[in-house]
Every structure is written in C-alpha cells, then in structure tokens.
Coordinates of C-alpha atoms in Angstrom, one line a residue:
X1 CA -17.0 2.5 3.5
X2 CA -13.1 2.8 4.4
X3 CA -10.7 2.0 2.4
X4 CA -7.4 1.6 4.6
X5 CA -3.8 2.5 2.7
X6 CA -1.3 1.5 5.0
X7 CA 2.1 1.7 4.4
X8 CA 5.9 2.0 5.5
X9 CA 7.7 5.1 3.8
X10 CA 11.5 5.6 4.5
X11 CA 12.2 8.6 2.6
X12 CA 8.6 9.5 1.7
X13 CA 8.3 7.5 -2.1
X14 CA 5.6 5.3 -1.0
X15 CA 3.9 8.1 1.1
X16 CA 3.5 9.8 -1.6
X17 CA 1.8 6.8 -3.8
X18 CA -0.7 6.3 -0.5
X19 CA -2.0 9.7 -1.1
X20 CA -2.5 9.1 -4.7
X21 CA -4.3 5.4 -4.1
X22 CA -6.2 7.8 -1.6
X23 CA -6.8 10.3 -4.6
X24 CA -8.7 7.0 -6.5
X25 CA -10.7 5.6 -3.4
X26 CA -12.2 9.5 -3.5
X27 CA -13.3 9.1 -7.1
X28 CA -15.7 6.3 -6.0
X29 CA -19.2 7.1 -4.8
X30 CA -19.3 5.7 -0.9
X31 CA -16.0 5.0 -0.6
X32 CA -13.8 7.2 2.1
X33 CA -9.8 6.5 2.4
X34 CA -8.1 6.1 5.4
X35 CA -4.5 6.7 5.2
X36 CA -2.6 5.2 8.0
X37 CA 1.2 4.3 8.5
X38 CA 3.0 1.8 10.3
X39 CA 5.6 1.9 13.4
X40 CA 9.1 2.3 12.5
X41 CA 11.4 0.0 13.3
X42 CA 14.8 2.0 12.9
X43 CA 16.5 3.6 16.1
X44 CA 15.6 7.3 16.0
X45 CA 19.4 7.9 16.4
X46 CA 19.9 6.4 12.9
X47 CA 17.3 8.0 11.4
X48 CA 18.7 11.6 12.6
X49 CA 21.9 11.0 11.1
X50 CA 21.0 10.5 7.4
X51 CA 18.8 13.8 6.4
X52 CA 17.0 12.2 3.6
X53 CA 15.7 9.6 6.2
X54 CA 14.8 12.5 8.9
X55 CA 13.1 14.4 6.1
X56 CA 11.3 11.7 4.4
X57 CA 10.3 10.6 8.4
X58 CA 9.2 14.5 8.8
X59 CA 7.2 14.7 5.9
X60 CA 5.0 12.1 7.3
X61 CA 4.4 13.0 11.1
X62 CA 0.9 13.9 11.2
X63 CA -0.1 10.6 9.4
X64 CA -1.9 8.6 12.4
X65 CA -0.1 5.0 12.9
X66 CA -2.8 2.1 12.2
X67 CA -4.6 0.1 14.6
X68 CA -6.0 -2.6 14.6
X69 CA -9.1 -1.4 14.8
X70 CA -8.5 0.5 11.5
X71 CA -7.7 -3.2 9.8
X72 CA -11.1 -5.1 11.4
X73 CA -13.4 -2.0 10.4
X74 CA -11.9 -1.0 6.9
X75 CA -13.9 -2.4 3.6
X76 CA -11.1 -3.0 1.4
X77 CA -7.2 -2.4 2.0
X78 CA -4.2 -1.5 0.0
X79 CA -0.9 -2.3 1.3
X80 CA 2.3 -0.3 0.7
X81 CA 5.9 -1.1 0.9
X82 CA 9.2 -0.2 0.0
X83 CA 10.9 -3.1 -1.7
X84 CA 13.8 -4.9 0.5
X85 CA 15.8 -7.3 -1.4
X86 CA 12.7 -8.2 -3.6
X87 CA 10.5 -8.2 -0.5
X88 CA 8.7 -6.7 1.8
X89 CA 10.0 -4.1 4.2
X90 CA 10.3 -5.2 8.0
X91 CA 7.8 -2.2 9.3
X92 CA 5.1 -3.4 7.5
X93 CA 5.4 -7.2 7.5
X94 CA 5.9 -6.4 11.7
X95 CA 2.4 -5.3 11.0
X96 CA 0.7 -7.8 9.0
X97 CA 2.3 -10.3 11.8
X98 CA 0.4 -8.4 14.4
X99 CA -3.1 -9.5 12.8
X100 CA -3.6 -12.5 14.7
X101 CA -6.4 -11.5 16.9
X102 CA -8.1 -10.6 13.7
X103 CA -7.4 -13.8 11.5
X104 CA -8.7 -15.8 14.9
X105 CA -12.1 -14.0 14.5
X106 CA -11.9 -14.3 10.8
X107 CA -12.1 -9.9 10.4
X108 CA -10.1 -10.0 7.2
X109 CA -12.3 -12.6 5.4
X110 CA -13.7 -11.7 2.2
X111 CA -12.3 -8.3 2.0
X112 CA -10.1 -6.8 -1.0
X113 CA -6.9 -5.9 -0.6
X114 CA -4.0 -4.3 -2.9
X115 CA -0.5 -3.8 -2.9
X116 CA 1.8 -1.2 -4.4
X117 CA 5.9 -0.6 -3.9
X118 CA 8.3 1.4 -4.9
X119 CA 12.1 0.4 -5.8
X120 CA 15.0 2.5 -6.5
X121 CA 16.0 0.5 -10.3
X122 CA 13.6 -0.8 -13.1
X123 CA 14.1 -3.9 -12.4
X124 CA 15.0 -4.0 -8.5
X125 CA 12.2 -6.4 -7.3
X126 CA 8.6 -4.6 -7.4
X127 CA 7.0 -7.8 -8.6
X128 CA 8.5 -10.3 -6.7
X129 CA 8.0 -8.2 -3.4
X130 CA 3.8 -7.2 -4.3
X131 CA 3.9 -11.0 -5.2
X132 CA 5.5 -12.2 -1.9
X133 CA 3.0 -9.7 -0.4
X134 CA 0.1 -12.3 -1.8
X135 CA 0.8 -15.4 0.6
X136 CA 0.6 -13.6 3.9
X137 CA -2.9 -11.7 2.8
X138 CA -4.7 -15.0 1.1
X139 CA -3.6 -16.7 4.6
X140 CA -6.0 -13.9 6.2
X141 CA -8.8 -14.8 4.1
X142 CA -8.5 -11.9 1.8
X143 CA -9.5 -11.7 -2.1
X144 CA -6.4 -9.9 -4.0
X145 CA -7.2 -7.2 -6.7
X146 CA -4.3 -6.4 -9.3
X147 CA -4.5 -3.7 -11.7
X148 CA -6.3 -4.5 -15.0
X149 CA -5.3 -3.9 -18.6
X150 CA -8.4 -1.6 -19.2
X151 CA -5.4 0.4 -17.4
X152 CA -4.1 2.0 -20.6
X153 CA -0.8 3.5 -18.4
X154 CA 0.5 -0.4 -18.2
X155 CA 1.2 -0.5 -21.9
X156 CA 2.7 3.0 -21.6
X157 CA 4.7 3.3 -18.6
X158 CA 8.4 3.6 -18.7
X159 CA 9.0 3.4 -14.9
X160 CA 6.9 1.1 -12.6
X161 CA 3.5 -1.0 -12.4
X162 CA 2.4 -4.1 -13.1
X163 CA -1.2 -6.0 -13.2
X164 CA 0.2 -7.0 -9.9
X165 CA -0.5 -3.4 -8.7
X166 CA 1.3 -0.4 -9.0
X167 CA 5.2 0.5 -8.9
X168 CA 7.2 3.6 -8.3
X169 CA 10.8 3.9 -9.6
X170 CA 12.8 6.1 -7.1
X171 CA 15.7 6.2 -8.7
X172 CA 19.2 5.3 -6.7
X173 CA 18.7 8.6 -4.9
X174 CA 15.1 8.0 -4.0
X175 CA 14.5 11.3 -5.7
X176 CA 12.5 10.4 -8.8
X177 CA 9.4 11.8 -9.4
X178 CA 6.6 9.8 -9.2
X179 CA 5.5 10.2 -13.1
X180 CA 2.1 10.7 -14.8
X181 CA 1.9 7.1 -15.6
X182 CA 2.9 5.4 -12.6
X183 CA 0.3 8.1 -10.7
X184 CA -2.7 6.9 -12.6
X185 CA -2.2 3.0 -12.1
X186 CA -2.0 3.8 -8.3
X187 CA -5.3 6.3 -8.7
X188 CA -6.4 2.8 -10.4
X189 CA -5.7 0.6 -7.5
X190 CA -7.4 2.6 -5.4
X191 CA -10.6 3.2 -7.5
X192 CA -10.6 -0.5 -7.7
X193 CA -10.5 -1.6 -4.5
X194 CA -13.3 0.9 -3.5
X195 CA -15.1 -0.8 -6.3
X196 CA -14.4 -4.5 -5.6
X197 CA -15.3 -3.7 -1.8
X198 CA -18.8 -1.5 -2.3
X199 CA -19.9 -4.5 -4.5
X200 CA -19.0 -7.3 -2.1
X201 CA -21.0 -5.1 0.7
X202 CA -24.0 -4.8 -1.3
X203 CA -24.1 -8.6 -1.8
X204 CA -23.9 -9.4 1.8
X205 CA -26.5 -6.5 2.6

C-alpha cells in the first residue's frame, strides 16, 4: 500500500519533515511512501532573487509533482504545509481544490489522512493551520488521524507538535534544525497512517 506525503516546501522545512513521515510509513510492514510535491505558485523571477528560496526550491527538484492519480490510488495520505497566517499555504490548498474529479467518484472516501506544518515562532499558527486543514479533507470523505499521547515526544518537546499532528519550528530565519523530538512525532504520523490505512484495507478485503 502507498502512502502519499504531499507537501509545499518554500525553503525546504517541510521537505525535510516529508522525508521523515516517509522514514515512519517504512517502518510498517506493507506500507511504501510516496513522496510527492505540489506546483509552485510563485513567479520563477521571484524565487531567483531571494537565495534561500532558490536553494530551498533546488534542494527539492528531483521530487516528482503529484497527480492526481497519485491521490485516487494512495492508501492513506499525509498532507504538508507551511503555515501562512495560521493557514494553509496557497500551493497546496491550489491542490486539494484540484480534487474534484476525485470527490465526484467518491476516491478519497474512507481513507486516512494526516497533516504536519512548520512555522517560523512557537506560537505562530501550527494548530490553527493543521486544524483549518481538517474541513477541506472531512469534505472529501476522509477519516483524520492525529498523533497520540502513547507519543512520549508530545510531553517532551520544546519546539513543535501537537496531537493534531506534527510541527516544525523554523525559527525566523527558517534555519532551525528540525530537532530529535519534533522528528519522532512526524516518524509517528507516518507509522500511523500506514497503520490506520493497512487495517481499513484488510476490513474491506
């Protein structure tokens, strides 16, 4: 079974946490990730004239861009996004608007699906934005999975993550270090939605 991480990255942050959600999905017996980004939406001209945008854009080029084949044939999906404004980025919500076809042929019913974010302060919107994220997926028909407890790095952390999923803290540079605990709870997610989607599979099957 794939699990699909798809994600918007402008300076390579939430990159960065796809890879580790893939990292998890790998730990699960049947479960393959399927890392995928979305289109960007900002003119190539801007992006060459700030290099922390052209290297974080660089960093990612041989990461295919999703389809929407990718979406309708994935088991379980985890969404990622920088926060905008205690939201989620344009990119990806350009993306989740392009699912129509598949909502019409009900695709994205029943399947689990994630979200993880990273913000540049503490307290600069991961919650609101993976929340925000929740009304757009339950209108496809999908079953959200947070990030339990039994996650010992909640009670621990010092920079992001929440049962609402995972969260990075990039600092006002963007050039925090993704740390050990913040790492783990996005491992988590993505042993957890390989989980959640192997077990609903076996039930239809």
């Amino acid at each position: 079974m794939n699990v699909l991480i798809v994600y918007y990255s402008t300076y390579g942050n939430v990159y960065q946490m796809a890879k580790l959600v893939a990292e998890g999905v790998r730990q699960v017996k049947g479960a393959e990730p399927l890392v995928r980004r979305v289109p960007e939406l900002i003119p190539q001209s801007a992006v060459d004239a700030h290099p922390d945008m052209k290297a974080g854009q660089a960093a990612q080029n041989d990461v295919p861009l999703v389809t929407l084949d990718d979406f309708g044939t994935a088991g379980a999906i985890a969404f990622g996004t920088p926060t905008r404004f205690g939201n989620v980025c344009a990119p990806l919500k350009s993306q989740i608007d392009q699912l129509t076809p598949l909502w019409l042929e009900e695709e994205l019913e029943g399947k689990p699906a994630g979200v993880f974010t990273s913000t540049g302060s503490l307290h600069g919107g991961q919650e609101t934005t993976i929340l925000t994220m929740v009304a757009p997926l339950v209108h496809l028909g999908m079953i959200y999975v947070g990030v339990p407890y039994s996650v010992q790095e909640l009670l621990t952390t010092t920079g992001g993550g929440s049962p609402y999923g995972p969260g990075h803290v990039a600092g006002g540079e963007g050039k925090r270090p993704i740390d050990p605990e913040e790492a783990a709870i996005c491992r988590a997610l993505g042993r957890r939605l390989a989980d959640v989607g192997l077990r609903l599979r076996e039930r239809e099957g």
